PDB file of C-alpha atoms in Angstrom:
ATOM      1  CA  MET A   1     -58.657 -28.986  -8.631  1.00 55.00           C
ATOM      2  CA  ARG A   2     -54.944 -29.087  -7.085  1.00 63.00           C
ATOM      3  CA  THR A   3     -54.924 -29.213  -3.403  1.00 72.00           C
ATOM      4  CA  MET A   4     -52.577 -26.896  -1.198  1.00 75.00           C
ATOM      5  CA  ILE A   5     -50.784 -28.085   1.952  1.00 76.00           C
ATOM      6  CA  ASP A   6     -49.539 -25.913   4.594  1.00 81.00           C
ATOM      7  CA  TYR A   7     -45.821 -26.198   5.977  1.00 80.00           C
ATOM      8  CA  THR A   8     -43.714 -24.449   8.639  1.00 83.00           C
ATOM      9  CA  CYS A   9     -40.304 -23.185   7.363  1.00 81.00           C
ATOM     10  CA  GLN A  10     -37.544 -24.553   9.249  1.00 77.00           C
ATOM     11  CA  HIS A  11     -35.464 -21.478   9.318  1.00 74.00           C
ATOM     12  CA  CYS A  12     -38.022 -18.405   9.590  1.00 78.00           C
ATOM     13  CA  GLY A  13     -40.876 -20.224  10.715  1.00 78.00           C
ATOM     14  CA  GLU A  14     -43.172 -18.484   8.353  1.00 82.00           C
ATOM     15  CA  THR A  15     -46.022 -20.847   6.828  1.00 83.00           C
ATOM     16  CA  TYR A  16     -46.108 -21.746   3.012  1.00 79.00           C
ATOM     17  CA  GLN A  17     -47.843 -23.915   0.674  1.00 78.00           C
ATOM     18  CA  ARG A  18     -47.115 -26.617  -1.364  1.00 73.00           C
ATOM     19  CA  ILE A  19     -49.177 -28.875  -3.717  1.00 68.00           C
ATOM     20  CA  LYS A  20     -50.084 -31.829  -2.160  1.00 63.00           C
ATOM     21  CA  GLY A  21     -48.573 -34.828  -3.385  1.00 56.00           C
ATOM     22  CA  ASN A  22     -45.198 -32.938  -3.842  1.00 56.00           C
ATOM     23  CA  THR A  23     -42.279 -33.953  -1.920  1.00 56.00           C
ATOM     24  CA  PRO A  24     -42.628 -31.057   0.807  1.00 59.00           C
ATOM     25  CA  GLY A  25     -39.691 -28.820   1.571  1.00 66.00           C
ATOM     26  CA  LYS A  26     -37.871 -27.795   4.829  1.00 75.00           C
ATOM     27  CA  TYR A  27     -37.530 -24.328   3.662  1.00 75.00           C
ATOM     28  CA  CYS A  28     -39.823 -21.706   2.260  1.00 77.00           C
ATOM     29  CA  SER A  29     -37.055 -20.370  -0.142  1.00 74.00           C
ATOM     30  CA  ARG A  30     -33.614 -20.793  -1.182  1.00 67.00           C
ATOM     31  CA  HIS A  31     -32.507 -17.988   1.046  1.00 67.00           C
ATOM     32  CA  CYS A  32     -33.788 -19.613   4.196  1.00 72.00           C
ATOM     33  CA  GLY A  33     -32.351 -22.966   3.037  1.00 68.00           C
ATOM     34  CA  ALA A  34     -28.918 -21.161   2.391  1.00 61.00           C
ATOM     35  CA  MET A  35     -28.766 -19.074   5.937  1.00 64.00           C
ATOM     36  CA  ALA A  36     -29.959 -22.241   7.774  1.00 65.00           C
ATOM     37  CA  ASN A  37     -27.072 -24.680   6.326  1.00 59.00           C
ATOM     38  CA  LYS A  38     -24.222 -22.414   7.134  1.00 53.00           C
ATOM     39  CA  PRO A  39     -21.761 -22.040   6.131  1.00 47.00           C
ATOM     40  CA  SER A  40     -23.346 -20.502   2.895  1.00 44.00           C
ATOM     41  CA  GLN A  41     -20.029 -20.505   0.976  1.00 46.00           C
ATOM     42  CA  HIS A  42     -20.143 -24.366   0.356  1.00 46.00           C
ATOM     43  CA  LEU A  43     -23.617 -23.721  -1.260  1.00 47.00           C
ATOM     44  CA  VAL A  44     -22.420 -20.576  -3.744  1.00 53.00           C
ATOM     45  CA  ILE A  45     -19.158 -22.552  -4.882  1.00 55.00           C
ATOM     46  CA  PRO A  46     -19.552 -26.370  -4.069  1.00 56.00           C
ATOM     47  CA  ASP A  47     -16.220 -28.164  -4.545  1.00 53.00           C
ATOM     48  CA  ASN A  48     -14.615 -24.957  -5.784  1.00 59.00           C
ATOM     49  CA  GLN A  49     -15.922 -25.615  -9.127  1.00 65.00           C
ATOM     50  CA  LEU A  50     -15.723 -23.226 -12.101  1.00 69.00           C
ATOM     51  CA  MET A  51     -18.590 -20.909 -12.847  1.00 71.00           C
ATOM     52  CA  SER A  52     -19.456 -17.560 -14.733  1.00 76.00           C
ATOM     53  CA  ALA A  53     -19.435 -14.668 -13.052  1.00 74.00           C
ATOM     54  CA  ARG A  54     -23.419 -14.457 -13.842  1.00 81.00           C
ATOM     55  CA  THR A  55     -23.759 -17.953 -11.955  1.00 79.00           C
ATOM     56  CA  LEU A  56     -21.568 -16.558  -9.370  1.00 74.00           C
ATOM     57  CA  ALA A  57     -23.721 -13.628  -8.365  1.00 77.00           C
ATOM     58  CA  ARG A  58     -26.925 -15.416  -8.873  1.00 79.00           C
ATOM     59  CA  ARG A  59     -25.458 -18.039  -6.266  1.00 75.00           C
ATOM     60  CA  ARG A  60     -24.402 -15.428  -3.891  1.00 72.00           C
ATOM     61  CA  LYS A  61     -28.011 -13.516  -4.103  1.00 74.00           C
ATOM     62  CA  ALA A  62     -29.811 -16.665  -3.557  1.00 73.00           C
ATOM     63  CA  ALA A  63     -27.328 -17.338  -0.348  1.00 68.00           C
ATOM     64  CA  GLY A  64     -27.959 -14.091   0.927  1.00 67.00           C
ATOM     65  CA  LEU A  65     -24.637 -13.264   0.630  1.00 65.00           C
ATOM     66  CA  THR A  66     -24.462  -9.322   0.005  1.00 61.00           C
ATOM     67  CA  LYS A  67     -21.024  -8.270   0.578  1.00 61.00           C
ATOM     68  CA  PRO A  68     -18.616  -7.793  -2.507  1.00 62.00           C
ATOM     69  CA  ILE A  69     -16.294 -10.499  -2.755  1.00 59.00           C
ATOM     70  CA  ASN A  70     -12.563  -9.228  -1.833  1.00 62.00           C
ATOM     71  CA  THR A  71     -10.131 -11.456  -3.198  1.00 64.00           C
ATOM     72  CA  ASN A  72      -7.035  -9.527  -1.914  1.00 74.00           C
ATOM     73  CA  PRO A  73      -8.200  -8.740   1.517  1.00 80.00           C
ATOM     74  CA  PHE A  74      -6.054  -6.256   3.783  1.00 87.00           C
ATOM     75  CA  ASN A  75      -5.982  -3.938   6.978  1.00 88.00           C
ATOM     76  CA  GLU A  76      -8.869  -1.755   5.753  1.00 88.00           C
ATOM     77  CA  LYS A  77      -8.930   0.206   8.852  1.00 90.00           C
ATOM     78  CA  PHE A  78      -5.278   0.803   8.794  1.00 92.00           C
ATOM     79  CA  PHE A  79      -5.485   4.617   7.746  1.00 93.00           C
ATOM     80  CA  ASP A  80      -8.275   5.077  10.489  1.00 92.00           C
ATOM     81  CA  THR A  81      -5.427   6.164  12.999  1.00 92.00           C
ATOM     82  CA  TRP A  82      -2.527   8.365  12.765  1.00 93.00           C
ATOM     83  CA  THR A  83       0.778   6.284  13.018  1.00 93.00           C
ATOM     84  CA  ASP A  84       4.259   6.720  11.289  1.00 94.00           C
ATOM     85  CA  GLU A  85       3.850   3.889   8.725  1.00 94.00           C
ATOM     86  CA  MET A  86       0.183   5.529   8.113  1.00 95.00           C
ATOM     87  CA  ALA A  87       1.684   8.931   7.525  1.00 95.00           C
ATOM     88  CA  TRP A  88       4.722   7.459   5.309  1.00 95.00           C
ATOM     89  CA  LEU A  89       2.266   5.295   3.083  1.00 95.00           C
ATOM     90  CA  LEU A  90       0.122   8.452   2.592  1.00 95.00           C
ATOM     91  CA  GLY A  91       2.842  10.262   1.347  1.00 94.00           C
ATOM     92  CA  LEU A  92       3.682   7.395  -1.026  1.00 94.00           C
ATOM     93  CA  ILE A  93       0.335   7.332  -2.411  1.00 94.00           C
ATOM     94  CA  TRP A  94       0.187  11.278  -2.955  1.00 94.00           C
ATOM     95  CA  SER A  95       3.416  10.747  -4.950  1.00 92.00           C
ATOM     96  CA  ASP A  96       3.454   8.031  -6.811  1.00 89.00           C
ATOM     97  CA  GLY A  97      -0.451   6.601  -6.118  1.00 90.00           C
ATOM     98  CA  CYS A  98      -3.327   7.011  -7.912  1.00 90.00           C
ATOM     99  CA  LEU A  99      -7.082   6.678  -7.038  1.00 91.00           C
ATOM    100  CA  TYR A 100      -9.900   5.029  -9.174  1.00 89.00           C
ATOM    101  CA  GLY A 101     -13.021   4.211  -7.807  1.00 86.00           C
ATOM    102  CA  ASN A 102     -12.536   2.362  -4.657  1.00 88.00           C
ATOM    103  CA  THR A 103      -9.209   0.936  -5.592  1.00 89.00           C
ATOM    104  CA  ILE A 104      -5.760   2.471  -4.449  1.00 91.00           C
ATOM    105  CA  ASP A 105      -2.981   1.789  -7.195  1.00 91.00           C
ATOM    106  CA  ILE A 106       0.723   2.714  -6.461  1.00 91.00           C
ATOM    107  CA  SER A 107       3.567   1.963  -9.063  1.00 88.00           C
ATOM    108  CA  THR A 108       6.674   1.533  -8.422  1.00 88.00           C
ATOM    109  CA  LYS A 109      10.227  -0.197  -9.845  1.00 87.00           C
ATOM    110  CA  ASP A 110      11.671  -1.299  -6.471  1.00 88.00           C
ATOM    111  CA  PHE A 111      10.423  -4.626  -5.634  1.00 87.00           C
ATOM    112  CA  GLN A 112      11.607  -3.634  -2.134  1.00 87.00           C
ATOM    113  CA  LEU A 113       9.158  -1.075  -1.757  1.00 90.00           C
ATOM    114  CA  ALA A 114       6.446  -3.093  -3.366  1.00 89.00           C
ATOM    115  CA  GLU A 115       6.902  -5.656  -0.523  1.00 89.00           C
ATOM    116  CA  LEU A 116       7.401  -2.917   2.246  1.00 91.00           C
ATOM    117  CA  VAL A 117       3.806  -1.216   1.300  1.00 92.00           C
ATOM    118  CA  LEU A 118       2.035  -4.993   1.476  1.00 90.00           C
ATOM    119  CA  ALA A 119       3.313  -5.780   4.665  1.00 90.00           C
ATOM    120  CA  VAL A 120       2.388  -2.305   6.229  1.00 91.00           C
ATOM    121  CA  ILE A 121      -1.394  -2.569   4.856  1.00 91.00           C
ATOM    122  CA  ASP A 122      -1.039  -6.613   6.056  1.00 88.00           C
ATOM    123  CA  GLY A 123      -2.501  -7.742   2.337  1.00 84.00           C
ATOM    124  CA  GLY A 124      -3.207  -6.625  -1.067  1.00 81.00           C
ATOM    125  CA  THR A 125      -1.424  -7.857  -3.963  1.00 81.00           C
ATOM    126  CA  TYR A 126       0.682  -6.658  -6.952  1.00 81.00           C
ATOM    127  CA  ALA A 127       1.228  -7.280 -10.385  1.00 81.00           C
ATOM    128  CA  LEU A 128       3.593  -6.642 -13.162  1.00 81.00           C
ATOM    129  CA  LYS A 129       3.023  -4.073 -15.962  1.00 76.00           C
ATOM    130  CA  ASN A 130       5.063  -2.356 -18.822  1.00 77.00           C
ATOM    131  CA  ASN A 131       6.762  -5.891 -19.763  1.00 76.00           C
ATOM    132  CA  GLY A 132       7.576  -6.477 -16.122  1.00 74.00           C
ATOM    133  CA  GLU A 133       9.540  -2.876 -15.824  1.00 80.00           C
ATOM    134  CA  HIS A 134       6.869  -1.809 -13.449  1.00 83.00           C
ATOM    135  CA  ILE A 135       5.033  -3.287 -10.113  1.00 88.00           C
ATOM    136  CA  ARG A 136       1.867  -2.421  -9.715  1.00 88.00           C
ATOM    137  CA  VAL A 137       0.407  -2.780  -5.989  1.00 90.00           C
ATOM    138  CA  HIS A 138      -3.464  -2.041  -5.578  1.00 88.00           C
ATOM    139  CA  PHE A 139      -5.842  -2.334  -2.774  1.00 89.00           C
ATOM    140  CA  SER A 140      -9.718  -1.897  -2.725  1.00 88.00           C
ATOM    141  CA  SER A 141     -12.042  -1.089  -0.081  1.00 87.00           C
ATOM    142  CA  LYS A 142     -14.930   1.243  -0.035  1.00 88.00           C
ATOM    143  CA  HIS A 143     -13.987   2.460   3.527  1.00 90.00           C
ATOM    144  CA  THR A 144     -10.450   3.215   2.660  1.00 92.00           C
ATOM    145  CA  ALA A 145     -11.107   5.250  -0.294  1.00 92.00           C
ATOM    146  CA  ASP A 146     -13.446   7.264   1.554  1.00 93.00           C
ATOM    147  CA  ARG A 147     -11.166   7.917   4.398  1.00 93.00           C
ATOM    148  CA  LEU A 148      -8.460   8.691   1.919  1.00 93.00           C
ATOM    149  CA  ARG A 149     -11.035  11.279  -0.040  1.00 93.00           C
ATOM    150  CA  SER A 150     -11.457  12.780   3.450  1.00 93.00           C
ATOM    151  CA  LEU A 151      -7.936  13.452   4.125  1.00 92.00           C
ATOM    152  CA  GLY A 152      -7.459  14.979   0.410  1.00 90.00           C
ATOM    153  CA  LEU A 153      -7.030  12.377  -1.978  1.00 91.00           C
ATOM    154  CA  THR A 154      -8.578  12.541  -5.120  1.00 89.00           C
ATOM    155  CA  GLU A 155      -8.543  10.971  -8.774  1.00 89.00           C
ATOM    156  CA  HIS A 156      -6.588  12.588 -11.603  1.00 87.00           C
ATOM    157  CA  LYS A 157      -4.128  14.178  -8.932  1.00 87.00           C
ATOM    158  CA  SER A 158      -1.072  15.124 -10.621  1.00 86.00           C
ATOM    159  CA  LEU A 159      -2.191  19.024 -11.133  1.00 87.00           C
ATOM    160  CA  THR A 160      -4.339  19.535  -8.553  1.00 87.00           C
ATOM    161  CA  ILE A 161      -3.258  17.574  -5.396  1.00 90.00           C
ATOM    162  CA  GLY A 162      -2.875  19.304  -1.627  1.00 90.00           C
ATOM    163  CA  TRP A 163      -1.372  18.834   1.347  1.00 91.00           C
ATOM    164  CA  PRO A 164      -3.401  16.386   3.355  1.00 91.00           C
ATOM    165  CA  ILE A 165      -5.273  16.886   6.778  1.00 87.00           C
ATOM    166  CA  ILE A 166      -2.674  15.656   8.882  1.00 89.00           C
ATOM    167  CA  GLU A 167      -1.212  15.874  12.314  1.00 87.00           C
ATOM    168  CA  ALA A 168       1.785  18.012  12.451  1.00 87.00           C
ATOM    169  CA  GLU A 169       4.063  15.635  14.312  1.00 91.00           C
ATOM    170  CA  TYR A 170       3.626  13.290  11.316  1.00 94.00           C
ATOM    171  CA  GLU A 171       4.670  15.277   8.772  1.00 94.00           C
ATOM    172  CA  GLY A 172       8.186  14.092   8.644  1.00 94.00           C
ATOM    173  CA  ALA A 173       6.883  10.726   7.553  1.00 95.00           C
ATOM    174  CA  PHE A 174       4.527  12.008   5.216  1.00 95.00           C
ATOM    175  CA  LEU A 175       7.396  13.958   3.567  1.00 96.00           C
ATOM    176  CA  ARG A 176       9.803  10.851   3.861  1.00 95.00           C
ATOM    177  CA  GLY A 177       6.855   8.834   1.596  1.00 94.00           C
ATOM    178  CA  LEU A 178       6.778  11.746  -1.123  1.00 94.00           C
ATOM    179  CA  ILE A 179      10.714  11.507  -1.133  1.00 95.00           C
ATOM    180  CA  ASP A 180      10.402   7.757  -1.667  1.00 94.00           C
ATOM    181  CA  GLY A 181       7.868   8.259  -4.715  1.00 92.00           C
ATOM    182  CA  ASP A 182       8.972  11.073  -6.718  1.00 92.00           C
ATOM    183  CA  GLY A 183      12.537  12.117  -4.888  1.00 92.00           C
ATOM    184  CA  SER A 184      15.967  11.136  -4.944  1.00 93.00           C
ATOM    185  CA  VAL A 185      18.780  11.229  -2.870  1.00 94.00           C
ATOM    186  CA  LEU A 186      22.226  11.578  -4.784  1.00 93.00           C
ATOM    187  CA  LEU A 187      25.731  11.070  -3.290  1.00 92.00           C
ATOM    188  CA  ARG A 188      28.627  12.303  -5.791  1.00 89.00           C
ATOM    189  CA  GLN A 189      32.075  13.483  -5.544  1.00 85.00           C
ATOM    190  CA  ALA A 190      32.514  15.157  -9.158  1.00 80.00           C
ATOM    191  CA  ARG A 191      34.664  18.143  -8.620  1.00 80.00           C
ATOM    192  CA  ALA A 192      38.637  17.769  -8.787  1.00 77.00           C
ATOM    193  CA  ASN A 193      40.287  17.491  -5.687  1.00 79.00           C
ATOM    194  CA  GLN A 194      36.974  17.112  -3.661  1.00 79.00           C
ATOM    195  CA  GLN A 195      37.772  15.831  -0.400  1.00 80.00           C
ATOM    196  CA  ALA A 196      34.226  14.574   0.633  1.00 84.00           C
ATOM    197  CA  PRO A 197      31.457  13.782  -1.638  1.00 88.00           C
ATOM    198  CA  ASP A 198      28.156  16.160  -1.909  1.00 90.00           C
ATOM    199  CA  LEU A 199      24.753  15.149  -0.957  1.00 93.00           C
ATOM    200  CA  THR A 200      21.772  16.441  -2.825  1.00 94.00           C
ATOM    201  CA  VAL A 201      18.040  15.564  -2.174  1.00 96.00           C
ATOM    202  CA  GLN A 202      15.446  16.474  -4.680  1.00 95.00           C
ATOM    203  CA  LEU A 203      11.718  16.553  -4.606  1.00 95.00           C
ATOM    204  CA  VAL A 204       9.521  16.548  -8.055  1.00 94.00           C
ATOM    205  CA  THR A 205       5.803  17.585  -7.949  1.00 93.00           C
ATOM    206  CA  ALA A 206       3.541  18.975 -11.107  1.00 92.00           C
ATOM    207  CA  SER A 207       1.159  20.552  -8.682  1.00 91.00           C
ATOM    208  CA  THR A 208       1.131  24.207  -7.888  1.00 91.00           C
ATOM    209  CA  ILE A 209      -1.086  23.841  -4.803  1.00 92.00           C
ATOM    210  CA  LEU A 210       1.604  20.696  -3.213  1.00 92.00           C
ATOM    211  CA  ARG A 211       4.494  22.930  -4.281  1.00 93.00           C
ATOM    212  CA  ASP A 212       3.288  25.899  -1.762  1.00 94.00           C
ATOM    213  CA  LYS A 213       2.378  23.478   1.071  1.00 94.00           C
ATOM    214  CA  ILE A 214       5.917  21.794   0.531  1.00 94.00           C
ATOM    215  CA  ARG A 215       7.510  25.265   1.010  1.00 95.00           C
ATOM    216  CA  ASP A 216       5.798  26.118   3.799  1.00 94.00           C
ATOM    217  CA  CYS A 217       6.421  22.995   5.381  1.00 94.00           C
ATOM    218  CA  LEU A 218      10.223  22.999   4.822  1.00 94.00           C
ATOM    219  CA  THR A 219      10.532  26.766   6.059  1.00 94.00           C
ATOM    220  CA  ARG A 220       8.640  25.783   9.216  1.00 93.00           C
ATOM    221  CA  HIS A 221      11.271  23.437   9.884  1.00 93.00           C
ATOM    222  CA  ASP A 222      14.121  26.000   9.037  1.00 94.00           C
ATOM    223  CA  ILE A 223      15.661  23.875   6.275  1.00 95.00           C
ATOM    224  CA  ALA A 224      16.782  25.867   3.508  1.00 94.00           C
ATOM    225  CA  HIS A 225      15.904  24.842  -0.090  1.00 94.00           C
ATOM    226  CA  THR A 226      15.654  26.167  -3.556  1.00 95.00           C
ATOM    227  CA  ILE A 227      12.842  25.521  -6.240  1.00 94.00           C
ATOM    228  CA  GLN A 228      13.486  24.845  -9.980  1.00 93.00           C
ATOM    229  CA  LYS A 229      11.023  25.363 -12.612  1.00 91.00           C
ATOM    230  CA  ARG A 230      11.143  22.992 -15.715  1.00 90.00           C
ATOM    231  CA  GLU A 231       9.060  24.528 -18.492  1.00 88.00           C
ATOM    232  CA  PRO A 232       6.873  21.947 -20.441  1.00 83.00           C
ATOM    233  CA  GLN A 233       9.113  20.089 -23.404  1.00 80.00           C
ATOM    234  CA  LYS A 234       5.612  19.592 -25.206  1.00 81.00           C
ATOM    235  CA  ALA A 235       2.509  21.248 -26.123  1.00 79.00           C
ATOM    236  CA  GLY A 236       0.051  20.644 -23.229  1.00 77.00           C
ATOM    237  CA  TRP A 237       2.092  19.595 -20.840  1.00 82.00           C
ATOM    238  CA  SER A 238       2.443  21.048 -17.592  1.00 86.00           C
ATOM    239  CA  PRO A 239       5.690  22.169 -16.027  1.00 90.00           C
ATOM    240  CA  LEU A 240       7.468  20.459 -12.946  1.00 92.00           C
ATOM    241  CA  TYR A 241       8.563  22.042  -9.976  1.00 94.00           C
ATOM    242  CA  LYS A 242      11.844  20.329  -8.044  1.00 95.00           C
ATOM    243  CA  PHE A 243      12.907  21.099  -4.914  1.00 96.00           C
ATOM    244  CA  VAL A 244      16.679  21.096  -4.177  1.00 95.00           C
ATOM    245  CA  VAL A 245      18.126  20.926  -0.666  1.00 95.00           C
ATOM    246  CA  THR A 246      22.105  21.050  -0.574  1.00 93.00           C
ATOM    247  CA  ARG A 247      23.412  23.184   2.561  1.00 93.00           C
ATOM    248  CA  GLN A 248      25.047  20.779   5.206  1.00 92.00           C
ATOM    249  CA  ASP A 249      22.858  22.130   7.957  1.00 92.00           C
ATOM    250  CA  ALA A 250      19.738  22.153   5.894  1.00 94.00           C
ATOM    251  CA  LEU A 251      20.644  18.543   5.003  1.00 94.00           C
ATOM    252  CA  LYS A 252      21.118  17.347   8.918  1.00 94.00           C
ATOM    253  CA  ARG A 253      17.952  18.900   9.733  1.00 95.00           C
ATOM    254  CA  LEU A 254      15.978  17.122   6.702  1.00 95.00           C
ATOM    255  CA  TYR A 255      17.762  13.845   8.073  1.00 95.00           C
ATOM    256  CA  THR A 256      16.597  14.259  11.519  1.00 94.00           C
ATOM    257  CA  MET A 257      13.055  14.907  10.401  1.00 95.00           C
ATOM    258  CA  LEU A 258      12.873  11.828   8.104  1.00 94.00           C
ATOM    259  CA  TYR A 259      14.565   9.602   9.760  1.00 94.00           C
ATOM    260  CA  PRO A 260      14.395   9.864  13.603  1.00 91.00           C
ATOM    261  CA  ASP A 261      15.313   6.148  14.464  1.00 88.00           C
ATOM    262  CA  GLU A 262      16.025   3.297  12.369  1.00 86.00           C
ATOM    263  CA  HIS A 263      13.013   1.514  12.381  1.00 87.00           C
ATOM    264  CA  ARG A 264      10.753   3.827  10.494  1.00 91.00           C
ATOM    265  CA  PRO A 265       9.441   2.347   7.145  1.00 92.00           C
ATOM    266  CA  CYS A 266      11.349   3.864   4.016  1.00 92.00           C
ATOM    267  CA  LEU A 267      13.132   2.919   0.759  1.00 91.00           C
ATOM    268  CA  HIS A 268      16.448   1.554   1.592  1.00 91.00           C
ATOM    269  CA  ARG A 269      18.137   2.606  -1.244  1.00 91.00           C
ATOM    270  CA  LYS A 270      17.230   6.348  -0.718  1.00 92.00           C
ATOM    271  CA  ARG A 271      18.248   6.251   2.905  1.00 93.00           C
ATOM    272  CA  ALA A 272      21.536   4.560   2.835  1.00 93.00           C
ATOM    273  CA  PRO A 273      23.490   7.432   0.835  1.00 92.00           C
ATOM    274  CA  TYR A 274      22.160   9.988   3.413  1.00 93.00           C
ATOM    275  CA  GLU A 275      23.443   7.700   5.986  1.00 93.00           C
ATOM    276  CA  ILE A 276      26.610   7.267   4.395  1.00 92.00           C
ATOM    277  CA  TRP A 277      27.004  11.142   4.264  1.00 92.00           C
ATOM    278  CA  MET A 278      26.012  11.826   7.772  1.00 91.00           C
ATOM    279  CA  LYS A 279      28.850   9.602   8.775  1.00 89.00           C
ATOM    280  CA  ILE A 280      31.662  11.444   6.732  1.00 86.00           C
ATOM    281  CA  GLU A 281      33.802  13.556   8.766  1.00 80.00           C
ATOM    282  CA  ARG A 282      33.325  17.290   7.353  1.00 71.00           C
ATOM    283  CA  PRO A 283      35.994  19.855   7.199  1.00 63.00           C
ATOM    284  CA  ARG A 284      35.489  23.039   8.838  1.00 63.00           C
ATOM    285  CA  THR A 285      35.159  26.196   6.606  1.00 56.00           C
ATOM    286  CA  GLY A 286      38.063  27.693   5.240  1.00 57.00           C
ATOM    287  CA  ARG A 287      41.222  25.813   4.163  1.00 60.00           C
ATOM    288  CA  PRO A 288      41.590  22.162   5.666  1.00 57.00           C
ATOM    289  CA  SER A 289      44.431  21.533   7.583  1.00 61.00           C
ATOM    290  CA  ALA A 290      47.116  18.773   6.282  1.00 62.00           C
ATOM    291  CA  ALA A 291      46.566  16.406   9.351  1.00 60.00           C
ATOM    292  CA  PHE A 292      43.074  16.343   8.475  1.00 54.00           C
ATOM    293  CA  VAL A 293      43.289  15.726   4.735  1.00 57.00           C
ATOM    294  CA  LYS A 294      45.718  12.700   5.407  1.00 59.00           C
ATOM    295  CA  SER A 295      43.223  11.106   8.301  1.00 60.00           C
ATOM    296  CA  THR A 296      40.049  11.767   6.220  1.00 58.00           C
ATOM    297  CA  SER A 297      40.716  10.912   2.733  1.00 57.00           C
ATOM    298  CA  ASN A 298      41.218   7.359   2.601  1.00 56.00           C
ATOM    299  CA  LYS A 299      37.632   6.991   4.765  1.00 54.00           C
ATOM    300  CA  ASN A 300      35.877   9.412   2.791  1.00 54.00           C
ATOM    301  CA  LYS A 301      37.044   7.537  -0.727  1.00 50.00           C
ATOM    302  CA  GLN A 302      35.783   4.059   0.569  1.00 51.00           C
ATOM    303  CA  ALA A 303      32.695   5.458   1.694  1.00 48.00           C
ATOM    304  CA  TYR A 304      32.129   6.785  -1.555  1.00 44.00           C
ATOM    305  CA  ARG A 305      32.855   3.585  -3.511  1.00 43.00           C
ATOM    306  CA  MET A 306      30.119   1.732  -1.268  1.00 41.00           C
ATOM    307  CA  ILE A 307      27.269   4.009  -2.802  1.00 45.00           C
ATOM    308  CA  ARG A 308      29.027   3.542  -6.308  1.00 37.00           C
ATOM    309  CA  PHE A 309      28.656  -0.179  -6.328  1.00 31.00           C
TER     310      PHE A 309
END
C-alpha cells in the first residue's frame, strides 16, 4: 500500500500530499510555482522559443496570466478625456475608420496621417493592404472599444452613423477629423483672367443622420453651405451627400473653427491650400482698380504655383 506524506506549499501555505519515496516539491501546483517565481513571463516563453498558440495558451494558464496578450500596446485611456486631439481622432474614425469586435481600424492613403494617428495614441501599429496602396492603422482594446460605443460608434456604420455625444467646444476638432477623412480642400484658378484662385471645401457622407447633424453644426456656426445629392450608380448602392462651402465669409469662419492655431493635429496637405488662400489679398466687391491688379497679380500667381506643385 502506498504511503502519502504531507507537505506545505511554499507559496500559498496549503497542505498537499505526495507519495512517499518521490522527490518532494516546493509547491502544490504549477500555478503556485509560476506565481512564486516571478516574472512568470520567463516560465511562459523561456528564451523566447517558438511554440504553437495552444502551447502558449496552456503555459499562460499554468502561470496564472489571464489578461490577453496585446502585442501592439497603446494609450487605452486616450478617449476617456476630451481633448482637441481626441476629438480630431474621433472625427477621423467616424469618417475613415471602422469597428469590429474590440479592434479599431483606420484606412488611409496618406503615410503622414498614419504616423500622426500612431503618435497621438502613443502606440498601435499599421500594415499595408491593396498591394501597398492603402495603409491600415489598427489598435485593439476592450476598454477603448466600449468607450467609443458609448460615444455612438457602431459596426457597419457607413449608412447609420450619427453625431457623437460631444462637447460643444470640440465640434471644430471633430469636424476637422471628418474633413481629413472624407473631405477635400481644393484651390484652383480655372476661369479666364481670374485674379485670385478659388477655394472649395467639401465633405461627403452616406449617412442621412450624420448629414442632418453636420448641417445643423454648420448652421449653428453661421457657415453658408450647399448639399449636393449624388444618386447611386448601381443597384443596391446608397446615395452620397456632399457638403460644399465656397463663400469667402463662410470659408473664413470655417477656417477659424477648424484651425484655431497652428499646433492642432491635422492632415497638412489639406490645411496647406487653406492657408495659402487665407494669405491672398482679396479684391473688393465690384470691378478692381488697376493699381490692385498690378500689385497682387504676381503674388497670387506665385501662391497658386505653390499648391500646383
